[in-house]
Short mmCIF file of C-alpha atoms in Angstrom, two decimals:
data_model
loop_
_atom_site.label_atom_id
_atom_site.label_comp_id
_atom_site.label_asym_id
_atom_site.label_seq_id
_atom_site.Cartn_x
_atom_site.Cartn_y
_atom_site.Cartn_z
CA ARG A 14 35.03 -17.28 19.90
CA MET A 15 32.11 -15.08 20.94
CA ARG A 16 32.17 -13.00 24.06
CA GLY A 17 29.46 -11.04 25.74
CA ASP A 18 25.72 -11.12 25.74
CA TYR A 19 24.28 -10.57 22.26
CA ARG A 20 20.62 -10.71 23.25
CA PRO A 21 18.51 -7.67 22.29
CA GLY A 22 18.85 -4.84 24.77
CA ARG A 23 22.21 -6.04 26.09
CA ARG A 24 25.51 -4.45 25.31
CA GLU A 25 28.59 -6.39 24.30
CA GLY A 26 30.50 -5.45 27.43
CA SER A 27 27.76 -6.48 29.86
CA GLU A 28 28.43 -8.21 33.12
CA SER A 29 28.19 -11.71 31.61
CA ALA A 30 31.11 -10.85 29.33
CA THR A 31 33.30 -9.93 32.27
CA GLN A 32 32.49 -13.03 34.28
CA SER A 33 35.03 -15.77 33.84
CA GLY A 34 32.73 -18.67 34.66
CA GLY A 35 33.06 -21.64 32.36
CA ALA A 36 29.33 -22.35 32.48
CA GLU A 37 28.59 -18.91 31.05
CA ARG A 38 31.05 -19.43 28.21
CA SER A 39 29.63 -22.84 27.32
CA CYS A 40 26.10 -21.39 27.38
CA ASP A 41 27.21 -18.57 25.04
CA SER A 42 28.91 -21.13 22.84
CA LYS A 43 25.72 -23.23 22.66
CA ARG A 44 23.66 -20.14 21.76
CA ALA A 45 26.12 -19.23 19.00
CA LYS A 46 26.09 -22.75 17.54
CA SER A 47 22.30 -22.86 17.65
CA ALA A 48 22.06 -19.45 15.98
CA ALA A 49 24.59 -20.45 13.33
CA ARG A 50 22.56 -23.55 12.50
CA SER A 51 19.37 -21.53 12.11
CA GLY A 52 21.11 -18.91 9.95
CA ASP A 53 20.44 -16.22 12.56
CA SER A 54 23.85 -14.95 13.58
CA PRO A 55 23.90 -12.77 16.71
CA LYS A 56 26.49 -10.47 15.14
CA SER A 57 24.22 -9.71 12.17
CA LYS A 58 21.38 -8.49 14.36
CA ARG A 59 23.19 -5.34 15.58
CA SER A 60 22.08 -6.08 19.13
CA GLY A 61 18.43 -6.29 18.07
CA ARG A 62 17.91 -2.52 18.03
CA LEU A 63 16.27 -0.53 15.24
CA SER A 64 18.10 2.24 13.51
CA PRO A 65 17.24 5.68 14.94
CA ALA A 66 15.37 6.75 11.79
CA LEU A 67 13.28 3.57 11.73
CA ALA A 68 12.55 3.87 15.45
CA GLU A 69 11.33 7.46 14.96
CA PHE A 70 9.22 6.38 11.98
CA ASN A 71 7.60 3.62 14.07
CA GLU A 72 6.98 6.08 16.90
CA SER A 73 5.31 8.55 14.53
CA LEU A 74 3.06 5.81 13.12
CA ARG A 75 2.05 4.80 16.65
CA TRP A 76 1.32 8.44 17.51
CA MET A 77 -0.89 8.88 14.43
CA TRP A 78 -2.69 5.58 14.88
CA ASN A 79 -3.48 6.28 18.55
CA ARG A 80 -5.32 9.54 17.71
CA THR A 81 -8.71 8.79 16.18
CA VAL A 82 -9.13 12.08 14.33
CA VAL A 83 -5.65 11.94 12.81
CA ARG A 84 -6.13 8.29 11.86
CA VAL A 85 -9.45 8.98 10.13
CA LEU A 86 -8.06 12.00 8.29
CA LEU A 87 -5.00 10.03 7.20
CA ILE A 88 -7.18 7.23 5.83
CA CYS A 89 -9.45 9.76 4.07
CA ALA A 90 -6.49 11.53 2.46
CA CYS A 91 -5.02 8.22 1.29
CA LEU A 92 -8.34 7.02 -0.15
CA LEU A 93 -9.01 10.30 -1.92
CA ASN A 94 -5.58 10.51 -3.52
CA LEU A 95 -5.44 6.80 -4.34
CA GLY A 96 -8.90 6.91 -5.94
CA TRP A 97 -7.99 10.00 -7.92
CA ALA A 98 -4.74 8.49 -9.18
CA GLY A 99 -6.44 5.16 -9.95
CA MET A 100 -9.15 6.85 -11.97
CA MET A 101 -6.58 8.87 -13.88
CA MET A 102 -4.53 5.79 -14.67
CA SER A 103 -7.50 3.68 -15.76
CA VAL A 104 -8.89 6.41 -18.02
CA THR A 105 -5.46 7.05 -19.54
CA LEU A 106 -4.87 3.36 -20.22
CA GLY A 107 -8.43 2.92 -21.54
CA LEU A 108 -8.03 5.81 -23.97
CA ALA A 109 -4.61 4.58 -25.07
CA SER A 110 -5.97 1.09 -25.72
CA ARG A 111 -8.69 2.62 -27.95
CA GLY A 112 -6.03 4.31 -30.03
CA VAL A 113 -6.53 7.91 -28.84
CA ALA A 114 -3.54 10.05 -29.75
CA PRO A 115 -1.08 10.62 -26.89
CA ALA A 116 -1.30 14.38 -27.46
CA LEU A 117 -5.04 14.31 -26.76
CA ILE A 118 -4.52 12.26 -23.60
CA GLY A 119 -1.93 14.84 -22.59
CA LEU A 120 -4.50 17.61 -23.09
CA LEU A 121 -6.75 15.85 -20.58
CA ALA A 122 -3.93 15.91 -18.05
CA THR A 123 -3.45 19.59 -18.88
CA ALA A 124 -7.14 20.26 -18.12
CA LEU A 125 -6.70 18.53 -14.79
CA GLY A 126 -3.57 20.56 -14.05
CA CYS A 127 -5.29 23.84 -14.91
CA GLY A 128 -8.21 22.92 -12.66
CA ALA A 129 -5.81 21.98 -9.86
CA LEU A 130 -3.95 25.28 -10.17
CA ALA A 131 -7.22 27.21 -10.02
CA GLY A 132 -8.33 25.06 -7.08
CA ALA A 133 -5.07 25.67 -5.25
CA VAL A 134 -5.51 29.43 -5.64
CA VAL A 135 -8.92 29.38 -3.95
CA ALA A 136 -8.37 26.42 -1.56
CA ALA A 137 -7.34 28.57 1.42
CA LYS A 138 -10.41 30.80 1.07
CA VAL A 139 -12.73 27.81 0.69
CA VAL A 140 -11.25 26.06 3.74
CA ALA A 141 -11.61 29.28 5.78
CA ARG A 142 -15.32 29.64 4.90
CA VAL A 143 -16.61 26.06 4.74
CA PRO A 144 -16.39 23.76 7.79
CA SER A 145 -13.82 21.02 7.22
CA GLY A 146 -16.28 18.16 7.76
CA VAL A 147 -18.73 19.56 5.21
CA LEU A 148 -15.93 20.23 2.73
CA ILE A 149 -14.46 16.74 3.10
CA VAL A 150 -17.80 14.95 2.71
CA ALA A 151 -18.94 17.17 -0.16
CA GLY A 152 -15.56 16.82 -1.86
CA PHE A 153 -15.63 13.05 -1.59
CA LEU A 154 -19.17 12.90 -2.96
CA LEU A 155 -18.37 15.24 -5.85
CA CYS A 156 -15.22 13.30 -6.72
CA ALA A 157 -17.12 10.01 -6.53
CA GLY A 158 -19.78 11.43 -8.84
CA VAL A 159 -17.20 12.65 -11.33
CA VAL A 160 -15.37 9.31 -11.28
CA ALA A 161 -18.68 7.49 -11.80
CA LEU A 162 -19.56 9.72 -14.78
CA VAL A 163 -16.24 9.54 -16.65
CA PRO A 164 -16.72 6.10 -18.26
CA PHE A 165 -20.09 7.16 -19.72
CA LEU A 166 -19.06 10.52 -21.18
CA PRO A 167 -19.45 10.83 -24.97
CA GLY A 168 -16.22 12.61 -25.83
CA LEU A 169 -12.80 13.79 -24.75
CA GLY A 170 -14.08 17.35 -24.19
CA TRP A 171 -16.47 16.11 -21.52
CA ILE A 172 -13.75 14.03 -19.89
CA GLY A 173 -11.50 17.10 -19.89
CA ALA A 174 -14.24 19.16 -18.23
CA MET A 175 -14.66 16.51 -15.52
CA TYR A 176 -10.90 16.40 -15.01
CA ALA A 177 -10.87 20.18 -14.58
CA LEU A 178 -13.74 19.94 -12.08
CA MET A 179 -11.87 17.31 -10.09
CA GLY A 180 -8.80 19.51 -10.23
CA LEU A 181 -10.85 22.30 -8.65
CA ILE A 182 -12.11 20.04 -5.86
CA ILE A 183 -9.03 18.09 -4.79
CA PRO A 184 -6.83 20.97 -3.46
CA ALA A 185 -9.55 22.27 -1.13
CA VAL A 186 -10.32 18.78 0.18
CA ASN A 187 -6.63 18.03 0.69
CA ALA A 188 -6.21 21.34 2.52
CA ALA A 189 -9.20 20.53 4.75
CA VAL A 190 -8.00 16.99 5.48
CA LEU A 191 -4.32 17.73 5.95
CA GLY A 192 -4.75 21.14 7.58
#
């Protein structure tokens, strides 16, 4: 037999649980039967509250979404990194389907990594000298140009050079976007 008020925001020991009125008990009983029929047991809802970690996560998302600059920068960072990863994956799969040796595909990733390391070394200086808006727009345009060129390049050496160039660009743009 259920006792108490299991609606969201109410605690188990609320005033309705302490009342001894028969009408209240029959109403609770009807709610429990209705919930049991629908497969939505009041006990399984944990009083309708979110866990503290999930509540904080939701609050942080609301905070970010309510600030236009942060929202735009977040979307830009996601698009840049998603586009970069998508291009890498499609080129890798395309080369593998053409029978290119895995070691050569790995060398392309190495070129990208070397470019990214060099870009990370100079990213702070670039961000300090170039306005963030200019750096973000220029970085996006350069990355878009590189991504557009990759399918038409004649050999793996050229693709490796473009990967290294993208590796140089991405750290500075990420630093400008993410602060």
